[in-house]
Structures are given as C-alpha cells and as structure tokens.
Amino acid sequence: MIRINYTRQVLHLVAFLLIQIPLLHRFILFDVAFGFFYVGFILFLPLGVNRNITMVIALLSGLLVDVFSNTPGIHASACVFLALVKDYWYLASIGDYEEDINISWNHLKLWGSVKFLIPLILAHHIIIFTIENDGLSGFFSLMNKIFLSTLYTFVVVFTVSLLISPRERRM
C-alpha cells in the first residue's frame, strides 16, 4: 500500500502554484521560452497514486493556471494528459516500478531525470503551444518556442527537484 504524506503534497502544490502564477508566468526568456514550473508537481507525484485522483489534481492545478493565464482549458488539458501517461512513461523509461516510489532527484539522478522529465515536459508544451497557435502554422517558430520552453521548464523543475530532495541521501 502506498504511503503518501498528504500534508507535504499539498504544501508542494501550493509552493509550485505560488511560484508559477505570480513569478514565472510573467518571466519569459528572449520572448520565446515560457516556464511552466507547476508541471513539476504533477510529474513528481508518487507512483501508484490512484490515477483518478492524479487526474483530478492535474485538472484543478491546470484550471487554476488557466484562470490566471486567460487560457480557457489549455493548461488543464495538457496537465490531464500528463497525469494519464506519467506512470506508464516512468515504467517505459526507468523500468523499476514500485507502488510507493516518491519520484525525486534521489531516485532518478541526472540521466533518469532527463529520460523521464524531458519527454513529458515536451508533450505538455506541444499540447499547449499547438492549441494556443491554432495548429501548426508558423511551424518553425512554433517548434522553436516548444523546444526552448521545454529546456527552460526542465532546468527549473530539475533544479527544484534537486533542492527539495533530502540532503543526506542526495549524493
């Protein structure tokens, strides 16, 4: 049976959203790269959490970002997709699936983080920017925005994962 510290998860969600909405929502690199830091909360939810609960959490966090971003349901749909495929992607990319794994830097290390996080962040950004762009018009500028935003989001999410992991087990 999975052991989840719900208080810690709620605090993480609040922290992710408080950093995303007032700060990173307005911090755009080179007028192209957007940081969607809140995605990290969904990606670092422990494995084995009931998928329905994960999808509801993803929907609500995405809707909250949508309200402040004036994007009607775009973030919510991308977050629900992440919640749907996260556990399957973990199994495919990392392979050692246990019901009570807390996904963190301690568990993934650098290469595991790259294999697990980047494709999911990329999928999230493809959904958001393709819907926002109304399709694939301006293909190269769209791909540039997706690629740079994916790198920016990965660096922020990876850094936060490194910072919030327990220090005694980090090495």
Coordinates of C-alpha atoms in Angstrom, one line a residue:
M1 CA 0.0 0.0 0.0
I2 CA 1.3 3.4 -0.9
R3 CA 2.2 5.8 1.9
I4 CA 1.7 9.4 0.9
N5 CA 2.4 12.3 3.1
Y6 CA -0.7 14.3 2.0
T7 CA 0.3 17.4 4.0
R8 CA 3.7 17.5 2.2
Q9 CA 2.0 17.0 -1.2
V10 CA -0.5 19.9 -0.5
L11 CA 2.4 22.1 0.5
H12 CA 4.3 21.2 -2.6
L13 CA 1.3 22.1 -4.8
V14 CA 0.8 25.4 -3.1
A15 CA 4.5 26.2 -3.4
F16 CA 4.6 25.2 -7.1
L17 CA 1.5 27.3 -7.9
L18 CA 2.6 30.3 -5.8
I19 CA 5.9 30.4 -7.7
Q20 CA 4.2 29.8 -11.1
I21 CA 1.4 32.2 -11.0
P22 CA 2.9 35.5 -9.8
L23 CA 6.6 34.9 -10.9
L24 CA 7.3 32.5 -13.7
H25 CA 4.0 33.3 -15.5
R26 CA 5.5 36.7 -16.3
F27 CA 9.1 35.7 -16.7
I28 CA 9.7 34.9 -20.4
L29 CA 13.2 34.3 -21.7
F30 CA 14.0 36.0 -25.0
D31 CA 10.3 36.5 -25.8
V32 CA 10.2 32.8 -26.7
A33 CA 10.8 30.5 -23.8
F34 CA 8.0 30.1 -21.3
G35 CA 8.5 28.4 -17.9
F36 CA 5.7 26.1 -16.8
F37 CA 7.0 25.3 -13.4
Y38 CA 3.8 23.9 -12.0
V39 CA 4.1 20.8 -14.2
G40 CA 6.8 19.6 -11.8
F41 CA 4.2 19.0 -9.2
I42 CA 2.3 16.5 -11.4
L43 CA 5.5 14.8 -12.6
F44 CA 6.8 14.3 -9.0
L45 CA 3.6 12.9 -7.6
P46 CA 4.4 9.5 -6.1
L47 CA 3.9 6.5 -8.3
G48 CA 0.9 4.3 -7.6
V49 CA -1.4 7.2 -6.6
N50 CA -4.9 6.4 -7.9
R51 CA -4.9 7.7 -11.5
N52 CA -8.3 9.3 -11.0
I53 CA -7.0 11.3 -8.0
T54 CA -3.9 12.3 -10.0
M55 CA -6.1 13.4 -13.0
V56 CA -8.4 15.5 -10.7
I57 CA -5.3 17.2 -9.1
A58 CA -3.9 17.8 -12.6
L59 CA -7.2 19.2 -13.8
L60 CA -7.6 21.6 -10.9
S61 CA -4.0 22.8 -11.0
G62 CA -4.2 23.3 -14.7
L63 CA -7.5 25.2 -14.4
L64 CA -6.0 27.4 -11.7
V65 CA -3.2 28.3 -14.1
D66 CA -5.7 28.8 -16.9
V67 CA -7.7 31.3 -14.8
F68 CA -4.6 33.4 -14.2
S69 CA -3.2 33.0 -17.8
N70 CA -6.5 33.7 -19.5
T71 CA -6.2 30.4 -21.5
P72 CA -9.5 28.5 -21.4
G73 CA -8.7 25.0 -20.5
I74 CA -5.4 24.7 -22.4
H75 CA -3.2 24.1 -19.4
A76 CA -5.9 21.8 -17.8
S77 CA -6.0 19.6 -20.9
A78 CA -2.2 19.3 -21.1
C79 CA -2.0 18.5 -17.3
V80 CA -4.6 15.8 -17.5
F81 CA -2.7 14.2 -20.4
L82 CA 0.5 14.2 -18.2
A83 CA -1.4 12.7 -15.3
L84 CA -2.7 10.0 -17.7
V85 CA 0.6 8.9 -19.1
K86 CA 3.1 9.7 -16.3
D87 CA 3.1 6.3 -14.6
Y88 CA 3.3 4.4 -17.9
W89 CA 6.1 6.6 -19.1
Y90 CA 8.0 6.0 -15.9
L91 CA 7.7 2.3 -16.4
A92 CA 8.9 2.6 -20.0
S93 CA 11.8 5.0 -19.4
I94 CA 13.1 4.0 -16.0
G95 CA 11.7 0.5 -15.6
D96 CA 11.8 -0.2 -11.9
Y97 CA 8.2 0.4 -11.0
E98 CA 7.2 0.1 -7.3
E99 CA 3.9 1.3 -5.9
D100 CA 5.4 3.6 -3.3
I101 CA 8.2 5.3 -5.1
N102 CA 8.5 9.0 -4.5
I103 CA 9.9 10.4 -7.7
S104 CA 12.8 12.8 -6.8
W105 CA 16.4 13.6 -7.6
N106 CA 17.5 10.8 -5.1
H107 CA 15.7 8.2 -7.1
L108 CA 16.1 9.5 -10.7
K109 CA 19.6 11.0 -10.7
L110 CA 20.7 13.1 -13.7
W111 CA 20.2 10.6 -16.6
G112 CA 16.9 9.3 -15.2
S113 CA 15.6 12.8 -14.9
V114 CA 16.5 13.5 -18.5
K115 CA 14.8 10.3 -19.7
F116 CA 11.7 10.8 -17.5
L117 CA 11.1 14.5 -17.4
I118 CA 12.1 15.9 -20.8
P119 CA 9.7 13.8 -23.0
L120 CA 6.8 14.5 -20.6
I121 CA 7.5 18.2 -20.5
L122 CA 7.9 18.2 -24.3
A123 CA 4.5 16.6 -24.7
H124 CA 2.9 19.1 -22.3
H125 CA 4.4 22.0 -24.3
I126 CA 3.4 20.6 -27.7
I127 CA -0.2 20.4 -26.5
I128 CA -0.2 23.9 -25.0
F129 CA 1.5 25.7 -27.8
T130 CA -0.2 23.9 -30.7
I131 CA -3.6 24.7 -29.3
E132 CA -2.6 28.2 -28.5
N133 CA -1.2 28.6 -32.0
D134 CA -4.4 27.2 -33.6
G135 CA -2.4 24.4 -35.3
L136 CA 0.9 24.1 -37.0
S137 CA 1.0 27.5 -38.8
G138 CA 4.4 29.1 -38.4
F139 CA 5.9 25.7 -37.9
F140 CA 9.5 26.7 -37.3
S141 CA 8.7 29.5 -34.8
L142 CA 6.3 27.1 -33.0
M143 CA 9.0 24.4 -32.8
N144 CA 11.5 27.0 -31.5
K145 CA 9.0 28.1 -28.8
I146 CA 8.3 24.5 -27.8
F147 CA 12.0 23.4 -27.7
L148 CA 13.2 26.5 -25.8
S149 CA 10.3 26.4 -23.3
T150 CA 10.9 22.6 -22.7
L151 CA 14.5 23.3 -21.9
Y152 CA 13.6 26.2 -19.6
T153 CA 10.9 24.3 -17.8
F154 CA 13.2 21.2 -17.4
V155 CA 16.0 23.3 -15.9
V156 CA 13.6 24.9 -13.4
V157 CA 11.9 21.7 -12.5
F158 CA 15.1 19.7 -12.3
T159 CA 16.7 22.4 -10.0
V160 CA 13.7 22.4 -7.7
S161 CA 13.8 18.6 -7.6
L162 CA 17.4 18.8 -6.6
L163 CA 16.8 21.5 -3.9
I164 CA 13.8 19.8 -2.3
S165 CA 15.3 16.3 -2.1
P166 CA 16.5 15.2 1.3
R167 CA 20.2 16.3 1.7
E168 CA 21.5 13.2 3.4
R169 CA 20.6 10.9 0.5
R170 CA 21.3 13.3 -2.4
M171 CA 24.8 12.0 -3.1

